[in-house]
N, CA and C of each residue as an Amber inpcrd file, in Angstrom:
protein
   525
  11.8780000  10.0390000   0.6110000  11.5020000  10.4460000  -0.7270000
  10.8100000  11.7960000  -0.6410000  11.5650000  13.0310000  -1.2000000
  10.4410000  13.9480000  -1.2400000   9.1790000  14.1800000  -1.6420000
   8.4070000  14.5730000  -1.0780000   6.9680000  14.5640000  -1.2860000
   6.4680000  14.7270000  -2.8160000   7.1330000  15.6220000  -3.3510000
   6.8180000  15.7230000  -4.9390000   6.9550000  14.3080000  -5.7860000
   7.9300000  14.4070000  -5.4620000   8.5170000  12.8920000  -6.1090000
   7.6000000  11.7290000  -5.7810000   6.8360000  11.3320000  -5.1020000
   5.8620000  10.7140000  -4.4170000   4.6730000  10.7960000  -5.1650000
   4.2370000  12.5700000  -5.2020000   3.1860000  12.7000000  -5.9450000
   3.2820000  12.2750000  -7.3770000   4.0550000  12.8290000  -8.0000000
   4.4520000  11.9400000  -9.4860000   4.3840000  10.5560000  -9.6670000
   5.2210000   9.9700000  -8.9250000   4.8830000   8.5250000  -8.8740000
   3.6820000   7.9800000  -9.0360000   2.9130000   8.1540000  -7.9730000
   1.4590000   8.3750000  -8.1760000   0.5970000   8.3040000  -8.8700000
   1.1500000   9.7500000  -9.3860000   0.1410000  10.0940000 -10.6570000
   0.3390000   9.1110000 -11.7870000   1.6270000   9.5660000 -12.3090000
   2.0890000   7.8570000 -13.2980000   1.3010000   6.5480000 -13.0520000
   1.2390000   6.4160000 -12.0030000   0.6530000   5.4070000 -11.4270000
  -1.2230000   5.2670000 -11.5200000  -1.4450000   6.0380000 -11.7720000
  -2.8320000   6.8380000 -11.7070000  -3.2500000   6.1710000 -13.3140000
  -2.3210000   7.2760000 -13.8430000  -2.4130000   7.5970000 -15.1950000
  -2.2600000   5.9380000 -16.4610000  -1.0790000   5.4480000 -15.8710000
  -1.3720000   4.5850000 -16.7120000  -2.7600000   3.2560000 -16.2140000
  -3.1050000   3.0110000 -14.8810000  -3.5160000   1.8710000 -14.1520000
  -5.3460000   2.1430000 -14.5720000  -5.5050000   3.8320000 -14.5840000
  -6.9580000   4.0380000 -15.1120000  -7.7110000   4.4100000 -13.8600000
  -6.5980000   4.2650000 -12.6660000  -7.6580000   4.1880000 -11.3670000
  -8.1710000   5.4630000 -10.8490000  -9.4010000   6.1900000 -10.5520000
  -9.8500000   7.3590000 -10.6960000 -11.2660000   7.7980000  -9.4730000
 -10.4560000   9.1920000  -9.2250000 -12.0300000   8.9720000  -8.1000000
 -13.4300000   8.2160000  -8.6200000 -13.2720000   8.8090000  -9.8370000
 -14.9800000   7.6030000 -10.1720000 -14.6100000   6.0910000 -10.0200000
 -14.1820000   5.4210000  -9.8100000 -13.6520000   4.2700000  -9.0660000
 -14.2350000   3.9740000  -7.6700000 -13.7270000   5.2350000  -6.6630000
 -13.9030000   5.5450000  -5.5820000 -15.1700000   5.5280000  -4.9710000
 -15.6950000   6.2920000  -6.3120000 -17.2890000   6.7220000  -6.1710000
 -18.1390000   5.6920000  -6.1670000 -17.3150000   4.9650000  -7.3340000
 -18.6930000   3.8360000  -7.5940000 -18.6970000   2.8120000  -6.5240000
 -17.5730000   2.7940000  -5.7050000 -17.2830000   1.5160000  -4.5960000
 -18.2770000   2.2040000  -3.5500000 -18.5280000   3.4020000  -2.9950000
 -19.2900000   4.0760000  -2.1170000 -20.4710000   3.7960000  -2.6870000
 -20.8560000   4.2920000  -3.8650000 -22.3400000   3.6090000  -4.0800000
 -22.9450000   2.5570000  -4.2730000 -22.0130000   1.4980000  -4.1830000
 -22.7230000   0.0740000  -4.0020000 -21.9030000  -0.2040000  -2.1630000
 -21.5240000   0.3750000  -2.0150000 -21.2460000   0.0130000  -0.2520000
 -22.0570000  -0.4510000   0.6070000 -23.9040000   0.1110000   0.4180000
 -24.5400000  -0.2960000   1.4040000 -25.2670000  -1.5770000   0.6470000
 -25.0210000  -2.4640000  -0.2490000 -25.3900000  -3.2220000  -0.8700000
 -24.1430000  -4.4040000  -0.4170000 -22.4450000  -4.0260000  -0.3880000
 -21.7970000  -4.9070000  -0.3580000 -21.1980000  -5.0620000   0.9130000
 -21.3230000  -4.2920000   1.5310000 -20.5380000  -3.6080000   2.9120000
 -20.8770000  -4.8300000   4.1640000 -22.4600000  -5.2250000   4.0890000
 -23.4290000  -6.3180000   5.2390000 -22.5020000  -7.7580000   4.6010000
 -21.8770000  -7.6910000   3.2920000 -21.2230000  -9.2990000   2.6260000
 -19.8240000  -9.7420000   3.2790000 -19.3850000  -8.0880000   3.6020000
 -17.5900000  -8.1930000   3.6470000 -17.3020000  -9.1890000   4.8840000
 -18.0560000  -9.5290000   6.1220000 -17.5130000 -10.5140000   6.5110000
 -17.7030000 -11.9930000   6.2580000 -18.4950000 -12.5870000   5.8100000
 -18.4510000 -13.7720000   4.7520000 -16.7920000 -13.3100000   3.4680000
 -16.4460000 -12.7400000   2.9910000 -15.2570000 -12.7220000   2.3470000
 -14.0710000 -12.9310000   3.3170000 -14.3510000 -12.0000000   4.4530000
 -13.1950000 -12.3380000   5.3370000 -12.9490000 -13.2430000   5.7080000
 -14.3250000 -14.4020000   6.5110000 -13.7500000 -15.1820000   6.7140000
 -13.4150000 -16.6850000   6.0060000 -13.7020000 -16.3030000   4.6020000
 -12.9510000 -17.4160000   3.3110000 -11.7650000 -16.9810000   3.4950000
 -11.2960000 -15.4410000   3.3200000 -10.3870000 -15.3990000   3.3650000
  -8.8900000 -15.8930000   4.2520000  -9.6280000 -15.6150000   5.7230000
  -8.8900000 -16.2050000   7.1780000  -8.5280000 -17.8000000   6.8880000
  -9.8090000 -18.3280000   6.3020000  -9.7800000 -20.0250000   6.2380000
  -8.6240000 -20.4500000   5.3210000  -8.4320000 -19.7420000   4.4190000
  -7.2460000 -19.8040000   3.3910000  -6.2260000 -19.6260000   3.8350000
  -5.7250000 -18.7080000   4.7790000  -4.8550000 -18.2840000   5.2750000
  -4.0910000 -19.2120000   6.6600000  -5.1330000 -19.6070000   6.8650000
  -4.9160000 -20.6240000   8.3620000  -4.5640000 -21.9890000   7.4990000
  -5.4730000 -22.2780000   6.4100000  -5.1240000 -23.6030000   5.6880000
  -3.5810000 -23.6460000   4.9960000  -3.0870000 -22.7540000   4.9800000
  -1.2680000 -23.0940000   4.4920000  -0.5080000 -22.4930000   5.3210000
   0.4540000 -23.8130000   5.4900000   1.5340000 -23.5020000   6.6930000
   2.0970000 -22.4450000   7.1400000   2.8530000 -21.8720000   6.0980000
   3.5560000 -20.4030000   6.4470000   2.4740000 -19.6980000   6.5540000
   1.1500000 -18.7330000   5.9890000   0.3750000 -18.0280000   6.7720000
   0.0550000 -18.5560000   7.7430000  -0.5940000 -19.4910000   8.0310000
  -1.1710000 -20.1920000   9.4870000  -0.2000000 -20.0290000  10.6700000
   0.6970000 -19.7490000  10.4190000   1.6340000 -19.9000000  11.4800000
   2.0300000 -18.3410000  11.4530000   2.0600000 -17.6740000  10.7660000
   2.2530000 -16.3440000  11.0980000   0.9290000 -15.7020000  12.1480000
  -0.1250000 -16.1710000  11.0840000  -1.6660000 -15.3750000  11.9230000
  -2.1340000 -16.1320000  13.3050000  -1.3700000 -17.0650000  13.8240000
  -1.7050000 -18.4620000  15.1330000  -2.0410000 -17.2330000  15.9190000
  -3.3160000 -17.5130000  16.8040000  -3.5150000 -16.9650000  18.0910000
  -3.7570000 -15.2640000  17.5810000  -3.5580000 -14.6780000  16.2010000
  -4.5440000 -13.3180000  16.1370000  -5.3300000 -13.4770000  15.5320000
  -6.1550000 -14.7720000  14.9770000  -7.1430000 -14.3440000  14.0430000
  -8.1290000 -13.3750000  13.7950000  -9.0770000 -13.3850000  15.1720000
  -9.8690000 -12.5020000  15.4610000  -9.6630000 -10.8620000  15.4260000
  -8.4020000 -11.0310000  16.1750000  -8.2920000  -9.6050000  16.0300000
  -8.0210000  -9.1570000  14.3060000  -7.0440000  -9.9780000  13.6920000
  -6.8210000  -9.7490000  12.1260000  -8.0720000  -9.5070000  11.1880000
  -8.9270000 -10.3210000  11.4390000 -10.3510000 -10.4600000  10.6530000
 -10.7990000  -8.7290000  10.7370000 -11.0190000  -8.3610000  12.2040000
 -11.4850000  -6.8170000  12.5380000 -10.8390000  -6.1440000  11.0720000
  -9.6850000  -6.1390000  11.7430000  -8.6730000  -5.0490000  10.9370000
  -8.7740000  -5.2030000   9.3740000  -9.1540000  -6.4590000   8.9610000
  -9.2320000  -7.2010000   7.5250000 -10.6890000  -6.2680000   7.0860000
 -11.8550000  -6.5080000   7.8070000 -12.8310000  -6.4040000   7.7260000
 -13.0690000  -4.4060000   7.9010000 -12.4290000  -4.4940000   8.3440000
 -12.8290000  -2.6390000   8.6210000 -11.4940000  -2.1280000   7.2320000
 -10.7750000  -2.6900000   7.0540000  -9.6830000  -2.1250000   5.1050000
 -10.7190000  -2.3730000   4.2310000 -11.7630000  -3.7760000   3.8100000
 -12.6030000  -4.3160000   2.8370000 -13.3580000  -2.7960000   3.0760000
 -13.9350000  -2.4760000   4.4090000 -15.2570000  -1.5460000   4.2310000
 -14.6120000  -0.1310000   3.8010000 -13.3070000   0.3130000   4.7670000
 -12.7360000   1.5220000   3.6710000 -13.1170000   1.9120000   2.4680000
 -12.4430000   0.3500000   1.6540000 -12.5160000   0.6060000   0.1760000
 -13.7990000   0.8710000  -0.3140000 -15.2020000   0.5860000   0.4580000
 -16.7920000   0.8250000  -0.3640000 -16.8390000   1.8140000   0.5580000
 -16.0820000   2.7350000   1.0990000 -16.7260000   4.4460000   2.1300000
 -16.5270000   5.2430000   1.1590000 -15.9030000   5.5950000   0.2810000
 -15.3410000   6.3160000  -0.5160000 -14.0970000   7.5120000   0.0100000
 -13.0630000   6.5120000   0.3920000 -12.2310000   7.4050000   1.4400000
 -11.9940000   8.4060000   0.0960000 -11.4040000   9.8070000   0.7340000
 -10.9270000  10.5210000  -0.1740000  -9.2920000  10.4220000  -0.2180000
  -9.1310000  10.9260000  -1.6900000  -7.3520000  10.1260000  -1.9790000
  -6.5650000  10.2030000  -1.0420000  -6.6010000  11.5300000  -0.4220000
  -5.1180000  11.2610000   0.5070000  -5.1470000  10.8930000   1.7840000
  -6.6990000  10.2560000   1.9380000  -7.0870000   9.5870000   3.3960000
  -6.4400000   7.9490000   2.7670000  -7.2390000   7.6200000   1.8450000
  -6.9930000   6.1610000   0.6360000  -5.3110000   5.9070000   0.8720000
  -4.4900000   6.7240000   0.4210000  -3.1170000   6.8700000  -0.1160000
  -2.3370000   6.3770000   1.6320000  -2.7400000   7.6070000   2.7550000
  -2.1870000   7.7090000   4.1200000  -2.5770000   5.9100000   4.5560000
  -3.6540000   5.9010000   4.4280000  -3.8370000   4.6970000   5.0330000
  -3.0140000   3.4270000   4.4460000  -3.1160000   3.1150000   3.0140000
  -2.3400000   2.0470000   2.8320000  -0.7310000   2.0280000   3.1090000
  -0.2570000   3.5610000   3.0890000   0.9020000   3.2840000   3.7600000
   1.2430000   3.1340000   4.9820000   0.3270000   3.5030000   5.8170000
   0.6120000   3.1490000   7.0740000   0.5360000   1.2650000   7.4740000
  -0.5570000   0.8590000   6.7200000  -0.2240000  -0.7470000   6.3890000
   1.2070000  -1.0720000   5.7940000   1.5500000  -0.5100000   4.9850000
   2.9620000  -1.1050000   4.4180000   4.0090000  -0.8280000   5.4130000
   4.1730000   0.2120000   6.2380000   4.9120000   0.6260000   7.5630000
   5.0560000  -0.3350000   8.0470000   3.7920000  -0.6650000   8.9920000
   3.2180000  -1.4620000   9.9210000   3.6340000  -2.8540000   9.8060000
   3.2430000  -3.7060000   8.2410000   4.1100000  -5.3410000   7.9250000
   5.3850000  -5.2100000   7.8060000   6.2730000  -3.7220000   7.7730000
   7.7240000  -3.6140000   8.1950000   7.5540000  -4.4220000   9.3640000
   6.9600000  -3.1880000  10.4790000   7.6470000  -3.5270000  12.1600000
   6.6560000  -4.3140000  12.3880000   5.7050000  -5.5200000  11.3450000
   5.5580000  -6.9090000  12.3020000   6.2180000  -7.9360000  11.7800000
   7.1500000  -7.7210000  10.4340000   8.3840000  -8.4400000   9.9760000
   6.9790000  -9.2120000   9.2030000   6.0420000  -8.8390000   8.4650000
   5.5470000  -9.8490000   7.7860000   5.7940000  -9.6980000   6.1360000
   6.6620000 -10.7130000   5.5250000   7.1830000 -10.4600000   4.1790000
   6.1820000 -10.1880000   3.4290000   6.8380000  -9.5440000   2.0010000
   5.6700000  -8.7880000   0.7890000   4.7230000  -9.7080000   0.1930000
   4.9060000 -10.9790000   0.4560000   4.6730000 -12.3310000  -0.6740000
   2.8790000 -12.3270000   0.3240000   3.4460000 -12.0350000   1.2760000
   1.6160000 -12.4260000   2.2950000   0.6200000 -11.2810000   1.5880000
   1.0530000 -10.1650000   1.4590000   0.2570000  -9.0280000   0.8630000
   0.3360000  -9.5500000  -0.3730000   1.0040000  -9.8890000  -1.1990000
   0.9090000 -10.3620000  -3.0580000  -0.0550000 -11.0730000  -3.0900000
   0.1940000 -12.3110000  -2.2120000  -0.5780000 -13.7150000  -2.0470000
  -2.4140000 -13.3790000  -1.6140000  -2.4250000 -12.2990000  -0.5900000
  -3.5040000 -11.8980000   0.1300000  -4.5080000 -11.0580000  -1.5120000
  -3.8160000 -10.0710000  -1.9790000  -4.3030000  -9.5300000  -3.2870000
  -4.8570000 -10.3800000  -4.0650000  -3.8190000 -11.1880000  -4.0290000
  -4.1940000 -12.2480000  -5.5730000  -5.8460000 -13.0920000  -4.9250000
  -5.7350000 -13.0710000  -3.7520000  -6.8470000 -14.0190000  -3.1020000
  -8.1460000 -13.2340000  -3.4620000  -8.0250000 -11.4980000  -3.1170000
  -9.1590000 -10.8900000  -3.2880000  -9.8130000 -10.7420000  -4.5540000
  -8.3890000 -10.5210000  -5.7630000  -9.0430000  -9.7030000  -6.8130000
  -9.4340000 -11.0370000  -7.5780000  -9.0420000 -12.7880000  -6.9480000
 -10.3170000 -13.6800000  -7.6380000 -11.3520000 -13.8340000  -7.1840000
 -11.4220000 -13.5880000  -6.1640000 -12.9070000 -13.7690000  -4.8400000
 -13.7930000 -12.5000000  -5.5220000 -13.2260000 -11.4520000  -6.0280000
 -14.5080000 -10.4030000  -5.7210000 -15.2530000 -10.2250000  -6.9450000
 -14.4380000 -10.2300000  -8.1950000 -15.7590000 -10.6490000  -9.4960000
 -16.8420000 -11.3070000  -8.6770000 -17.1550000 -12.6880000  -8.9290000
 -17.8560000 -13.7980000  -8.3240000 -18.5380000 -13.1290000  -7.0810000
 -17.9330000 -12.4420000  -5.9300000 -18.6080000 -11.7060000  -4.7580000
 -19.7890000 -10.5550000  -5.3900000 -19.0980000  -9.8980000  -6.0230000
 -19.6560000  -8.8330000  -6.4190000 -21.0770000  -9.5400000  -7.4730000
 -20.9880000 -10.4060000  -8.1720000 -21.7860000 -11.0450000  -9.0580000
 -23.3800000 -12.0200000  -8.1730000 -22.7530000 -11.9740000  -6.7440000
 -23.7200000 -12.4900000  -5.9570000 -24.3540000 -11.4890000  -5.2050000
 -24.2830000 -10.2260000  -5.1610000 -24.5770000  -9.3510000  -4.7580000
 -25.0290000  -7.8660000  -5.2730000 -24.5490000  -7.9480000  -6.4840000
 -25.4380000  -6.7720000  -6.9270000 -26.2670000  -7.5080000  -8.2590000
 -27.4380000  -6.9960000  -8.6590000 -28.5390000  -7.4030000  -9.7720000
 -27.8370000  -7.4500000 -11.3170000 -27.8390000  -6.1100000 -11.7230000
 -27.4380000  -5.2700000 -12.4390000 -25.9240000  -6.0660000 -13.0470000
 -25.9860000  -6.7860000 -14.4760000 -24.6630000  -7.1270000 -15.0610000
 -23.6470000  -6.1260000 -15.2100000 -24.1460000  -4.3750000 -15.9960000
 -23.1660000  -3.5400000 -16.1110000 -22.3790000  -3.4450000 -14.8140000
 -23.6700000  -3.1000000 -13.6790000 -22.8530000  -2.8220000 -12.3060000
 -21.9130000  -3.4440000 -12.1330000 -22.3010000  -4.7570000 -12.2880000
 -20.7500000  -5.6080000 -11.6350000 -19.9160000  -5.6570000 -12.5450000
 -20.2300000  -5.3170000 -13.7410000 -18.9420000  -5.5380000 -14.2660000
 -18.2710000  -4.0400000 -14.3460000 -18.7890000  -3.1190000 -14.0540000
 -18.0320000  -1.9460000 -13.4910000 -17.9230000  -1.4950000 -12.0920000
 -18.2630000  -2.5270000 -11.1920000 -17.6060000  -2.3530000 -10.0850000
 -17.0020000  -3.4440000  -9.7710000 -16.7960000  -4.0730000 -10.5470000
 -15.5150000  -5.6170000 -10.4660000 -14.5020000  -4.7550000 -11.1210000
 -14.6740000  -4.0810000 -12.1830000 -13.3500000  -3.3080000 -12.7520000
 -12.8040000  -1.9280000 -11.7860000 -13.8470000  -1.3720000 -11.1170000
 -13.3640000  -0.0930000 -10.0000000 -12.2000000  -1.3700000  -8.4640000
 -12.7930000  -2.2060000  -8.2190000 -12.4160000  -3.1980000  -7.0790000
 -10.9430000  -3.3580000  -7.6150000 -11.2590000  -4.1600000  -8.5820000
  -9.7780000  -4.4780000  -8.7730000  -8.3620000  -3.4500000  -9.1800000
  -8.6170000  -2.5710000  -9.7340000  -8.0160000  -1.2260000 -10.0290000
  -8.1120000  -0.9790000  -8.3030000  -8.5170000  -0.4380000  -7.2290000
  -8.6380000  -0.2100000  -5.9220000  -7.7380000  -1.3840000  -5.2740000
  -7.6110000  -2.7210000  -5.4440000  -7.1460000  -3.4870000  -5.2410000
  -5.3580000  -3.6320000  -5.3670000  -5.0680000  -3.3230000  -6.6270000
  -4.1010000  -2.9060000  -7.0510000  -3.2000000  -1.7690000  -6.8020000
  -3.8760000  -0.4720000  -6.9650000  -3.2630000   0.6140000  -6.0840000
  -2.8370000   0.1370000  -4.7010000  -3.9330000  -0.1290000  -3.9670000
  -3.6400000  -0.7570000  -2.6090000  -2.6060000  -1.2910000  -2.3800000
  -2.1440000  -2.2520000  -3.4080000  -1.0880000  -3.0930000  -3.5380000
   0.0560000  -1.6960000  -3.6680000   0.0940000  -1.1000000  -5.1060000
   1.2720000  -0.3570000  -5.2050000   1.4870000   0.3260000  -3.9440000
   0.5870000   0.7350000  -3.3710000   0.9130000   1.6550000  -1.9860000
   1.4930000   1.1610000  -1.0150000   1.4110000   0.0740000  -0.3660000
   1.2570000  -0.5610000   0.3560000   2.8250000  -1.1150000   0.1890000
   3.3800000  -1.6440000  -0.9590000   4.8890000  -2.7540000  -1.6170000
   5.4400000  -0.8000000  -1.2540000   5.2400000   0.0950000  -2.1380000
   5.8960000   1.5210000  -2.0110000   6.4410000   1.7290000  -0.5700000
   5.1720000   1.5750000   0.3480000   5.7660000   1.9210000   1.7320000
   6.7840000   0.9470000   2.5070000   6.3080000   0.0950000   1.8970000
   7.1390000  -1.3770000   2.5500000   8.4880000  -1.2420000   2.1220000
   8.6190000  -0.5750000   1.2770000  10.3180000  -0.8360000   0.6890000
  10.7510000   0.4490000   0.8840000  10.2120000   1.6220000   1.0360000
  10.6850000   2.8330000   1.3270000  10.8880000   2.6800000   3.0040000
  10.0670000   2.0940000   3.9840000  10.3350000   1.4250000   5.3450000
  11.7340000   0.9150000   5.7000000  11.6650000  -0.2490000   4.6180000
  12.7430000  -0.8890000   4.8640000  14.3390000  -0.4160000   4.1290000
  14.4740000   0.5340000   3.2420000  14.9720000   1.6000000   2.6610000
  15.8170000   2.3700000   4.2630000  14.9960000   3.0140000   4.4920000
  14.4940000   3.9490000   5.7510000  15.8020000   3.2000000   6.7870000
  15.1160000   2.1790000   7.0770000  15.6940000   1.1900000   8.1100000
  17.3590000   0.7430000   7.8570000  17.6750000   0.2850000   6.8780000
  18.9270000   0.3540000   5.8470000  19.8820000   1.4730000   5.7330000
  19.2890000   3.1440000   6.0030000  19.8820000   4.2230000   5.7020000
  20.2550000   3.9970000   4.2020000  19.2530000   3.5990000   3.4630000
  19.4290000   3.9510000   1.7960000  18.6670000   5.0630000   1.2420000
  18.9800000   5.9870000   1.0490000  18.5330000   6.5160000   0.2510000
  17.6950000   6.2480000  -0.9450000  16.2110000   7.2410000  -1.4600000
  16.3480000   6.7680000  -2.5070000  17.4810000   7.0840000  -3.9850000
  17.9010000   8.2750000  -3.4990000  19.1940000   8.9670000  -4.6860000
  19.7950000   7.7360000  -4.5970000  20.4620000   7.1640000  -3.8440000
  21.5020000   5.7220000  -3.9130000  21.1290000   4.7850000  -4.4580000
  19.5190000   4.3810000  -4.2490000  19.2690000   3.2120000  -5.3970000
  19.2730000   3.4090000  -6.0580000  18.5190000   4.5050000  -6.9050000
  18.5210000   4.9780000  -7.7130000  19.9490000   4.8640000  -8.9380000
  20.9930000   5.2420000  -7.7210000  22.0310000   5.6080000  -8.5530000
  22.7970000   3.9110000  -8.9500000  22.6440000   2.8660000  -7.8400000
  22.9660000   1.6430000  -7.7230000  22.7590000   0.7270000  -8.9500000
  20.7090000   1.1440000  -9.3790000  20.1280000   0.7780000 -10.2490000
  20.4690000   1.3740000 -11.5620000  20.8560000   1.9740000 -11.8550000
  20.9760000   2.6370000 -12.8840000  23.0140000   2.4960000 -13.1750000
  23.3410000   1.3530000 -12.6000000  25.3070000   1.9020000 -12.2790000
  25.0940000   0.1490000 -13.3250000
């Protein structure tokens, strides 16, 4: 996909979703408030994941190491990466569940897990009602992008891998 074309996407993506460096910002300024919590989330999260068959059997024998990697993406999102550190990184995750063959439904499934866990997280951890309820609304918007970035790279990967073009779907989709 040429790079322009990418950036547009993006932006569209930007534009209608609301998601905005002040988003960014506000996740960095409650970071050193939520940042000491993120492994208590992780490991509800792991426990969920080990408790149903098909994840459990994908993650057998990496937990530990997964949790790290789980646990150092959660703290990303409260550093205040800047966009095209934010953007590089989740695609290199969507790459990456290409070449470990782990289907899109674990990342859908994994999202859907966070963006109910973190209202309620966030509500046990900061004082302040506005706060959380504007940094439950920055999280989940962050949450979401993540997602679009992440499904984007995964299918442009596997695109890639296919020798499809995007002009060809394009043209496929539209025939």
């Amino acid at each position: 996909m040429p790079e322009r074309a990418v950036d547009q996407t993006f932006e569209t993506y930007q534009n209608v979703s609301g998601f905005s460096m002040e988003d960014v910002t506000l996740l960095a300024s409650i970071g050193p408030q939520v940042r000491p919590t993120l492994p208590a989330l992780t490991n509800r999260f792991y426990e969920k994941l080990q408790a149903d068959p098909a994840t459990g059997a994908v993650i057998e024998g990496r937990v530990d190491a997964l949790k790290k990697t789980h646990l150092q993406w959660l703290n990303e999102l409260f550093a205040g990466l800047a966009p095209d550190v934010l953007v590089a990184r989740q695609e290199m995750i969507g790459r990456v569940h290409v070449r470990a063959k782990i289907p899109p439904i674990f990342v859908a499934a994994s999202m859907s897990f966070l963006r109910a866990a973190f209202p309620g997280h966030l509500a046990s951890v900061l004082e302040d009602k506005q706060e959380v309820a504007n940094a439950t609304t920055a999280i989940l918007r962050t949450l979401d992008v993540c997602q679009y970035l992440i499904d984007r790279a995964y299918n442009q990967c596997l695109m890639d891998n296919l020798g499809i073009s995007l002009g060809l779907l394009n043209r496929l989709m539209t025939t």
